[in-house]
PDB file of C-alpha atoms in Angstrom:
ATOM      1  CA  MET A 616     138.709 -39.917 -57.099  1.00 83.00           C
ATOM      2  CA  LEU A 617     136.379 -40.570 -60.015  1.00 90.00           C
ATOM      3  CA  VAL A 618     133.414 -39.275 -58.029  1.00 86.00           C
ATOM      4  CA  ALA A 619     135.361 -36.111 -57.129  1.00 84.00           C
ATOM      5  CA  LEU A 620     136.306 -35.511 -60.779  1.00 93.00           C
ATOM      6  CA  PHE A 621     132.711 -36.038 -61.881  1.00 92.00           C
ATOM      7  CA  ALA A 622     131.459 -33.626 -59.206  1.00 88.00           C
ATOM      8  CA  ALA A 623     134.019 -31.019 -60.265  1.00 90.00           C
ATOM      9  CA  ALA A 624     133.052 -31.307 -63.932  1.00 93.00           C
ATOM     10  CA  PHE A 625     129.351 -31.139 -63.054  1.00 90.00           C
ATOM     11  CA  THR A 626     129.821 -28.052 -60.869  1.00 89.00           C
ATOM     12  CA  PHE A 627     131.913 -26.292 -63.529  1.00 91.00           C
ATOM     13  CA  SER A 628     129.335 -26.979 -66.232  1.00 90.00           C
ATOM     14  CA  GLU A 629     126.508 -25.765 -63.981  1.00 87.00           C
ATOM     15  CA  TYR A 630     128.181 -22.468 -63.120  1.00 88.00           C
ATOM     16  CA  ALA A 631     129.442 -21.931 -66.681  1.00 87.00           C
ATOM     17  CA  SER A 632     125.917 -22.176 -68.061  1.00 83.00           C
ATOM     18  CA  ARG A 633     123.607 -19.163 -68.206  1.00 81.00           C
ATOM     19  CA  TYR A 634     120.511 -21.336 -67.973  1.00 81.00           C
ATOM     20  CA  PRO A 635     118.983 -23.153 -64.969  1.00 80.00           C
ATOM     21  CA  GLY A 636     120.414 -26.509 -64.012  1.00 83.00           C
ATOM     22  CA  LEU A 637     120.232 -28.616 -60.898  1.00 86.00           C
ATOM     23  CA  ILE A 638     122.186 -26.459 -58.434  1.00 88.00           C
ATOM     24  CA  GLU A 639     119.942 -24.098 -56.500  1.00 90.00           C
ATOM     25  CA  PHE A 640     120.879 -20.517 -55.531  1.00 91.00           C
ATOM     26  CA  ARG A 641     123.635 -20.598 -58.136  1.00 88.00           C
ATOM     27  CA  ASP A 642     123.454 -16.839 -58.636  1.00 87.00           C
ATOM     28  CA  ALA A 643     122.957 -15.936 -54.970  1.00 87.00           C
ATOM     29  CA  PRO A 644     126.283 -16.233 -53.143  1.00 87.00           C
ATOM     30  CA  PRO A 645     127.417 -17.158 -50.556  1.00 90.00           C
ATOM     31  CA  PHE A 646     124.735 -19.844 -50.074  1.00 93.00           C
ATOM     32  CA  ASN A 647     126.584 -22.661 -51.851  1.00 93.00           C
ATOM     33  CA  ARG A 648     129.988 -21.454 -50.660  1.00 93.00           C
ATOM     34  CA  VAL A 649     128.925 -21.744 -47.038  1.00 95.00           C
ATOM     35  CA  ARG A 650     127.645 -25.273 -47.644  1.00 94.00           C
ATOM     36  CA  VAL A 651     130.829 -26.395 -49.403  1.00 94.00           C
ATOM     37  CA  ILE A 652     133.040 -24.922 -46.688  1.00 95.00           C
ATOM     38  CA  GLY A 653     130.906 -26.667 -44.051  1.00 95.00           C
ATOM     39  CA  VAL A 654     131.257 -30.034 -45.810  1.00 95.00           C
ATOM     40  CA  PHE A 655     135.005 -29.550 -46.203  1.00 95.00           C
ATOM     41  CA  ALA A 656     135.417 -28.662 -42.524  1.00 96.00           C
ATOM     42  CA  THR A 657     133.385 -31.711 -41.503  1.00 96.00           C
ATOM     43  CA  LEU A 658     135.384 -34.099 -43.686  1.00 94.00           C
ATOM     44  CA  PHE A 659     138.681 -32.592 -42.522  1.00 94.00           C
ATOM     45  CA  LEU A 660     137.873 -32.864 -38.815  1.00 94.00           C
ATOM     46  CA  LEU A 661     136.386 -36.361 -39.095  1.00 94.00           C
ATOM     47  CA  SER A 662     139.417 -37.506 -41.069  1.00 92.00           C
ATOM     48  CA  LEU A 663     141.628 -36.281 -38.233  1.00 91.00           C
ATOM     49  CA  VAL A 664     139.560 -38.335 -35.798  1.00 90.00           C
ATOM     50  CA  ALA A 665     139.774 -41.433 -38.002  1.00 87.00           C
ATOM     51  CA  GLY A 666     143.555 -41.069 -38.327  1.00 81.00           C
ATOM     52  CA  ALA A 667     144.223 -40.179 -34.681  1.00 70.00           C
ATOM     53  CA  PRO A 668     145.266 -43.704 -33.556  1.00 65.00           C
ATOM     54  CA  ASP A 669     147.943 -43.833 -36.273  1.00 62.00           C
ATOM     55  CA  ALA A 670     149.224 -40.265 -35.895  1.00 63.00           C
ATOM     56  CA  PRO A 671     148.566 -38.848 -32.410  1.00 66.00           C
ATOM     57  CA  GLN A 672     149.464 -35.172 -32.745  1.00 78.00           C
ATOM     58  CA  THR A 673     148.454 -32.028 -30.901  1.00 81.00           C
ATOM     59  CA  LEU A 674     145.786 -31.055 -33.439  1.00 84.00           C
ATOM     60  CA  THR A 675     144.229 -34.512 -33.479  1.00 86.00           C
ATOM     61  CA  LEU A 676     144.205 -34.625 -29.669  1.00 86.00           C
ATOM     62  CA  ILE A 677     142.436 -31.249 -29.506  1.00 89.00           C
ATOM     63  CA  VAL A 678     139.898 -32.297 -32.142  1.00 90.00           C
ATOM     64  CA  ASN A 679     139.196 -35.591 -30.388  1.00 89.00           C
ATOM     65  CA  ALA A 680     138.828 -33.905 -27.002  1.00 90.00           C
ATOM     66  CA  THR A 681     136.392 -31.353 -28.448  1.00 92.00           C
ATOM     67  CA  GLY A 682     134.339 -34.069 -30.120  1.00 90.00           C
ATOM     68  CA  LEU A 683     134.202 -36.175 -26.963  1.00 90.00           C
ATOM     69  CA  VAL A 684     133.070 -33.238 -24.839  1.00 92.00           C
ATOM     70  CA  LEU A 685     130.282 -32.429 -27.297  1.00 91.00           C
ATOM     71  CA  ALA A 686     129.315 -36.091 -27.594  1.00 90.00           C
ATOM     72  CA  HIS A 687     128.999 -36.442 -23.805  1.00 88.00           C
ATOM     73  CA  ALA A 688     126.952 -33.237 -23.616  1.00 89.00           C
ATOM     74  CA  LEU A 689     124.541 -34.346 -26.359  1.00 86.00           C
ATOM     75  CA  ASP A 690     124.446 -38.074 -25.601  1.00 82.00           C
ATOM     76  CA  PHE A 691     121.103 -38.612 -23.909  1.00 82.00           C
ATOM     77  CA  SER A 692     118.341 -41.094 -24.672  1.00 81.00           C
ATOM     78  CA  TYR A 693     117.044 -40.844 -28.257  1.00 83.00           C
ATOM     79  CA  SER A 694     119.218 -37.821 -29.068  1.00 87.00           C
ATOM     80  CA  PRO A 695     120.776 -37.670 -32.563  1.00 88.00           C
ATOM     81  CA  ILE A 696     124.192 -38.587 -31.124  1.00 88.00           C
ATOM     82  CA  TRP A 697     122.681 -41.479 -29.190  1.00 87.00           C
ATOM     83  CA  LEU A 698     120.951 -42.770 -32.327  1.00 86.00           C
ATOM     84  CA  LEU A 699     124.239 -42.848 -34.236  1.00 86.00           C
ATOM     85  CA  GLN A 700     125.186 -46.067 -32.475  1.00 83.00           C
ATOM     86  CA  VAL A 701     122.745 -47.978 -34.710  1.00 80.00           C
ATOM     87  CA  PHE A 702     125.359 -47.625 -37.461  1.00 80.00           C
ATOM     88  CA  LEU A 703     127.530 -50.094 -35.563  1.00 80.00           C
ATOM     89  CA  PRO A 704     126.832 -53.792 -34.947  1.00 76.00           C
ATOM     90  CA  GLU A 705     125.977 -54.988 -31.461  1.00 75.00           C
ATOM     91  CA  ASN A 706     129.423 -56.531 -31.013  1.00 78.00           C
ATOM     92  CA  ALA A 707     131.275 -53.320 -31.949  1.00 78.00           C
ATOM     93  CA  SER A 708     134.309 -52.457 -29.882  1.00 82.00           C
ATOM     94  CA  ARG A 709     134.461 -49.593 -27.432  1.00 85.00           C
ATOM     95  CA  THR A 710     137.023 -47.857 -29.641  1.00 84.00           C
ATOM     96  CA  ASP A 711     134.701 -47.817 -32.656  1.00 84.00           C
ATOM     97  CA  LEU A 712     131.807 -46.545 -30.543  1.00 87.00           C
ATOM     98  CA  THR A 713     133.941 -43.758 -29.079  1.00 89.00           C
ATOM     99  CA  MET A 714     135.189 -42.773 -32.536  1.00 89.00           C
ATOM    100  CA  LEU A 715     131.650 -42.670 -33.916  1.00 89.00           C
ATOM    101  CA  ARG A 716     130.372 -40.544 -31.041  1.00 91.00           C
ATOM    102  CA  THR A 717     133.340 -38.180 -31.405  1.00 92.00           C
ATOM    103  CA  MET A 718     132.609 -37.778 -35.104  1.00 93.00           C
ATOM    104  CA  GLY A 719     128.959 -37.156 -34.338  1.00 92.00           C
ATOM    105  CA  GLY A 720     129.789 -34.415 -31.849  1.00 93.00           C
ATOM    106  CA  LEU A 721     132.166 -32.665 -34.251  1.00 94.00           C
ATOM    107  CA  SER A 722     129.814 -32.867 -37.233  1.00 94.00           C
ATOM    108  CA  PHE A 723     126.976 -31.555 -35.073  1.00 93.00           C
ATOM    109  CA  LEU A 724     129.131 -28.572 -34.065  1.00 94.00           C
ATOM    110  CA  VAL A 725     130.187 -27.815 -37.638  1.00 96.00           C
ATOM    111  CA  GLY A 726     126.561 -28.023 -38.759  1.00 95.00           C
ATOM    112  CA  LEU A 727     125.435 -25.531 -36.131  1.00 95.00           C
ATOM    113  CA  ILE A 728     128.256 -23.152 -37.048  1.00 96.00           C
ATOM    114  CA  THR A 729     127.390 -23.447 -40.752  1.00 96.00           C
ATOM    115  CA  ILE A 730     123.748 -22.554 -40.141  1.00 96.00           C
ATOM    116  CA  ALA A 731     124.710 -19.707 -37.804  1.00 95.00           C
ATOM    117  CA  VAL A 732     127.178 -18.248 -40.322  1.00 95.00           C
ATOM    118  CA  PHE A 733     124.585 -18.320 -43.107  1.00 95.00           C
ATOM    119  CA  ALA A 734     121.935 -16.758 -40.864  1.00 93.00           C
ATOM    120  CA  ILE A 735     124.340 -13.976 -39.855  1.00 93.00           C
ATOM    121  CA  LEU A 736     125.351 -13.297 -43.456  1.00 91.00           C
ATOM    122  CA  MET A 737     121.722 -13.323 -44.509  1.00 89.00           C
ATOM    123  CA  ARG A 738     120.931 -10.776 -41.813  1.00 87.00           C
ATOM    124  CA  LEU A 739     123.942  -8.476 -42.116  1.00 87.00           C
ATOM    125  CA  LYS A 740     124.296  -8.488 -45.910  1.00 83.00           C
ATOM    126  CA  SER A 741     120.541  -8.577 -46.641  1.00 82.00           C
ATOM    127  CA  TRP A 742     120.970 -11.797 -48.604  1.00 88.00           C
ATOM    128  CA  PRO A 743     120.308 -12.016 -51.488  1.00 84.00           C
ATOM    129  CA  SER A 744     121.809  -8.677 -52.487  1.00 72.00           C
ATOM    130  CA  ARG A 745     119.260  -5.929 -52.891  1.00 63.00           C
ATOM    131  CA  ASN A 746     121.507  -4.191 -55.422  1.00 67.00           C
ATOM    132  CA  SER A 747     120.828  -6.864 -58.030  1.00 67.00           C
ATOM    133  CA  SER A 748     117.711  -8.680 -59.172  1.00 74.00           C
ATOM    134  CA  PHE A 749     116.964 -12.194 -57.940  1.00 78.00           C
ATOM    135  CA  ASN A 750     116.261 -14.562 -60.820  1.00 81.00           C
ATOM    136  CA  VAL A 751     113.865 -17.208 -59.493  1.00 82.00           C
ATOM    137  CA  TRP A 752     114.225 -19.284 -62.670  1.00 82.00           C
ATOM    138  CA  VAL A 753     118.010 -19.639 -62.272  1.00 84.00           C
ATOM    139  CA  ASN A 754     118.257 -19.837 -58.480  1.00 88.00           C
ATOM    140  CA  LEU A 755     115.238 -22.112 -57.942  1.00 88.00           C
ATOM    141  CA  PRO A 756     115.111 -24.311 -61.068  1.00 86.00           C
ATOM    142  CA  THR A 757     112.760 -26.829 -59.453  1.00 83.00           C
ATOM    143  CA  PHE A 758     110.294 -24.152 -58.320  1.00 83.00           C
ATOM    144  CA  ASP A 759     107.684 -23.156 -60.897  1.00 79.00           C
ATOM    145  CA  PRO A 760     106.151 -19.771 -59.970  1.00 76.00           C
ATOM    146  CA  THR A 761     103.400 -20.261 -62.576  1.00 75.00           C
ATOM    147  CA  ALA A 762     102.231 -23.635 -61.238  1.00 76.00           C
ATOM    148  CA  GLY A 763      99.259 -22.045 -59.487  1.00 73.00           C
ATOM    149  CA  GLY A 764      98.547 -20.434 -56.173  1.00 78.00           C
ATOM    150  CA  ASP A 765     100.211 -17.465 -54.555  1.00 86.00           C
ATOM    151  CA  VAL A 766     104.003 -17.525 -54.887  1.00 88.00           C
ATOM    152  CA  VAL A 767     104.572 -16.224 -51.364  1.00 90.00           C
ATOM    153  CA  ALA A 768     102.296 -18.860 -49.841  1.00 91.00           C
ATOM    154  CA  ARG A 769     104.044 -21.643 -51.761  1.00 91.00           C
ATOM    155  CA  LEU A 770     107.509 -20.373 -50.835  1.00 92.00           C
ATOM    156  CA  THR A 771     106.481 -20.109 -47.190  1.00 93.00           C
ATOM    157  CA  ARG A 772     105.063 -23.631 -47.261  1.00 93.00           C
ATOM    158  CA  ASP A 773     108.191 -25.056 -48.880  1.00 93.00           C
ATOM    159  CA  SER A 774     110.329 -23.188 -46.341  1.00 94.00           C
ATOM    160  CA  ARG A 775     108.439 -24.758 -43.444  1.00 95.00           C
ATOM    161  CA  VAL A 776     108.606 -28.232 -44.996  1.00 95.00           C
ATOM    162  CA  ASN A 777     112.381 -27.931 -45.407  1.00 96.00           C
ATOM    163  CA  LEU A 778     112.809 -26.694 -41.846  1.00 96.00           C
ATOM    164  CA  ILE A 779     110.733 -29.571 -40.459  1.00 96.00           C
ATOM    165  CA  LEU A 780     112.674 -32.131 -42.505  1.00 95.00           C
ATOM    166  CA  GLY A 781     115.954 -30.543 -41.431  1.00 94.00           C
ATOM    167  CA  PHE A 782     115.048 -30.917 -37.770  1.00 94.00           C
ATOM    168  CA  THR A 783     113.770 -34.495 -38.087  1.00 94.00           C
ATOM    169  CA  LEU A 784     116.398 -36.003 -40.414  1.00 92.00           C
ATOM    170  CA  PRO A 785     119.096 -36.353 -37.709  1.00 91.00           C
ATOM    171  CA  PHE A 786     116.672 -38.629 -35.878  1.00 90.00           C
ATOM    172  CA  LEU A 787     115.352 -40.504 -38.912  1.00 89.00           C
ATOM    173  CA  MET A 788     118.540 -41.079 -40.909  1.00 87.00           C
ATOM    174  CA  PRO A 789     120.273 -43.433 -38.427  1.00 83.00           C
ATOM    175  CA  VAL A 790     117.145 -45.572 -38.179  1.00 79.00           C
ATOM    176  CA  LEU A 791     116.684 -45.744 -41.957  1.00 81.00           C
ATOM    177  CA  ALA A 792     120.392 -46.345 -42.557  1.00 77.00           C
ATOM    178  CA  SER A 793     120.421 -49.223 -40.081  1.00 73.00           C
ATOM    179  CA  TYR A 794     117.959 -51.162 -42.267  1.00 73.00           C
ATOM    180  CA  GLY A 795     120.142 -50.593 -45.325  1.00 68.00           C
ATOM    181  CA  ILE A 796     123.264 -51.694 -43.469  1.00 67.00           C
ATOM    182  CA  GLU A 797     121.564 -54.886 -42.313  1.00 65.00           C
ATOM    183  CA  ASN A 798     120.177 -55.733 -45.757  1.00 67.00           C
ATOM    184  CA  LEU A 799     123.439 -55.006 -47.579  1.00 65.00           C
ATOM    185  CA  ASP A 800     125.542 -56.723 -44.906  1.00 65.00           C
ATOM    186  CA  VAL A 801     127.838 -53.701 -44.658  1.00 65.00           C
ATOM    187  CA  SER A 802     129.776 -52.768 -41.538  1.00 68.00           C
ATOM    188  CA  ILE A 803     131.336 -49.355 -40.964  1.00 71.00           C
ATOM    189  CA  ALA A 804     133.256 -50.602 -37.926  1.00 68.00           C
ATOM    190  CA  GLY A 805     136.131 -51.854 -40.051  1.00 72.00           C
ATOM    191  CA  SER A 806     136.132 -48.956 -42.516  1.00 79.00           C
ATOM    192  CA  PRO A 807     137.035 -45.515 -41.148  1.00 84.00           C
ATOM    193  CA  GLN A 808     136.465 -43.967 -44.590  1.00 87.00           C
ATOM    194  CA  LEU A 809     132.893 -45.258 -44.719  1.00 85.00           C
ATOM    195  CA  MET A 810     132.290 -44.028 -41.175  1.00 87.00           C
ATOM    196  CA  VAL A 811     133.555 -40.555 -42.084  1.00 91.00           C
ATOM    197  CA  TRP A 812     131.272 -40.293 -45.111  1.00 90.00           C
ATOM    198  CA  MET A 813     128.229 -41.696 -43.309  1.00 88.00           C
ATOM    199  CA  VAL A 814     128.542 -39.205 -40.455  1.00 92.00           C
ATOM    200  CA  THR A 815     129.213 -36.369 -42.911  1.00 93.00           C
ATOM    201  CA  LEU A 816     126.020 -37.157 -44.826  1.00 91.00           C
ATOM    202  CA  TRP A 817     124.143 -37.451 -41.529  1.00 92.00           C
ATOM    203  CA  SER A 818     125.216 -33.888 -40.755  1.00 93.00           C
ATOM    204  CA  PHE A 819     125.188 -32.295 -44.223  1.00 94.00           C
ATOM    205  CA  LEU A 820     121.708 -33.253 -45.416  1.00 94.00           C
ATOM    206  CA  PRO A 821     119.828 -31.713 -42.440  1.00 95.00           C
ATOM    207  CA  VAL A 822     122.037 -28.602 -42.548  1.00 96.00           C
ATOM    208  CA  SER A 823     121.389 -28.222 -46.274  1.00 95.00           C
ATOM    209  CA  LEU A 824     117.623 -28.505 -45.765  1.00 95.00           C
ATOM    210  CA  LEU A 825     117.660 -26.014 -42.893  1.00 96.00           C
ATOM    211  CA  MET A 826     119.632 -23.518 -44.964  1.00 96.00           C
ATOM    212  CA  ARG A 827     117.247 -24.020 -47.893  1.00 94.00           C
ATOM    213  CA  GLY A 828     114.280 -23.413 -45.602  1.00 95.00           C
ATOM    214  CA  LEU A 829     115.823 -20.186 -44.294  1.00 94.00           C
ATOM    215  CA  ALA A 830     116.635 -19.049 -47.829  1.00 94.00           C
ATOM    216  CA  MET A 831     113.136 -19.701 -49.198  1.00 93.00           C
ATOM    217  CA  GLY A 832     111.595 -17.948 -46.207  1.00 93.00           C
ATOM    218  CA  ARG A 833     113.831 -14.959 -46.901  1.00 92.00           C
ATOM    219  CA  ILE A 834     112.778 -14.847 -50.550  1.00 91.00           C
ATOM    220  CA  ALA A 835     109.106 -15.005 -49.559  1.00 90.00           C
ATOM    221  CA  HIS A 836     109.688 -12.080 -47.179  1.00 90.00           C
ATOM    222  CA  MET A 837     111.406 -10.079 -49.928  1.00 88.00           C
ATOM    223  CA  ILE A 838     108.523 -10.621 -52.349  1.00 88.00           C
ATOM    224  CA  THR A 839     106.042  -9.546 -49.669  1.00 90.00           C
ATOM    225  CA  GLU A 840     108.027  -6.368 -48.951  1.00 87.00           C
ATOM    226  CA  ARG A 841     108.279  -5.644 -52.673  1.00 86.00           C
ATOM    227  CA  ARG A 842     104.526  -5.978 -53.068  1.00 87.00           C
ATOM    228  CA  LYS A 843     103.936  -3.570 -50.181  1.00 89.00           C
ATOM    229  CA  GLN A 844     106.344  -1.074 -51.761  1.00 87.00           C
ATOM    230  CA  VAL A 845     104.522  -1.306 -55.101  1.00 86.00           C
ATOM    231  CA  VAL A 846     101.159  -0.745 -53.377  1.00 87.00           C
ATOM    232  CA  ARG A 847     102.548   2.311 -51.551  1.00 87.00           C
ATOM    233  CA  ASP A 848     103.974   3.732 -54.782  1.00 84.00           C
ATOM    234  CA  LEU A 849     100.661   3.268 -56.581  1.00 85.00           C
ATOM    235  CA  ALA A 850      98.801   4.899 -53.698  1.00 84.00           C
ATOM    236  CA  GLU A 851     101.156   7.883 -53.771  1.00 84.00           C
ATOM    237  CA  GLN A 852     100.789   8.213 -57.536  1.00 84.00           C
ATOM    238  CA  GLY A 853      97.007   8.045 -57.195  1.00 80.00           C
ATOM    239  CA  ALA A 854      97.042  10.734 -54.525  1.00 79.00           C
ATOM    240  CA  LEU A 855      99.223  12.999 -56.680  1.00 78.00           C
ATOM    241  CA  ALA A 856      96.987  12.455 -59.709  1.00 78.00           C
ATOM    242  CA  ALA A 857      93.878  13.267 -57.649  1.00 75.00           C
ATOM    243  CA  ALA A 858      95.495  16.460 -56.342  1.00 67.00           C
TER     244      ALA A 858
END
């Protein structure tokens, strides 16, 4: 509850300010809205899975069945779903393993839908809006366009780095988290809440990086198109002046 209140206060202060903060694409909706809705959907569905044994209802049965089908379809050697089992100890029960795999399948589905929705909105609505200017200082506070080098090349490079990290994190995070779990002597088998948050982070961080990579690639494309338009306008003005 305290963490939620702190996050709410931080978000309010960021959006109430006219100056750059820590939240990226603050003035370029619906980037952050899509991410928040994706996280909410993931937490809601995983919470239904965690509470299914205590309250077996129609919705929870449908959610569990969907997660199990996806988990079986994606559970092959060294797949992200297969690697999730490192979160559990070797003596974990079959019930905990099934619950974890179900959560993994559902979070994977929500992540794919989140990325697809953002890509569709970016394509159909020409995100960010062409009717208003895009303030790089506000929307990318950690990106310094005057740091040196061509802005388009740097944006394209950062876009590719984010895309690569987004694709590799689902494989790397379970392995890295397993070392932390062993060193801290923490077990998620007896804590459904911890399992829900661990799987949510496993899904949200790669999705966030993939969306950031798509967004930065889009901005680089917009700058390139704007440069071409300026060159064409100058050429036309030069031709008219010569005539």
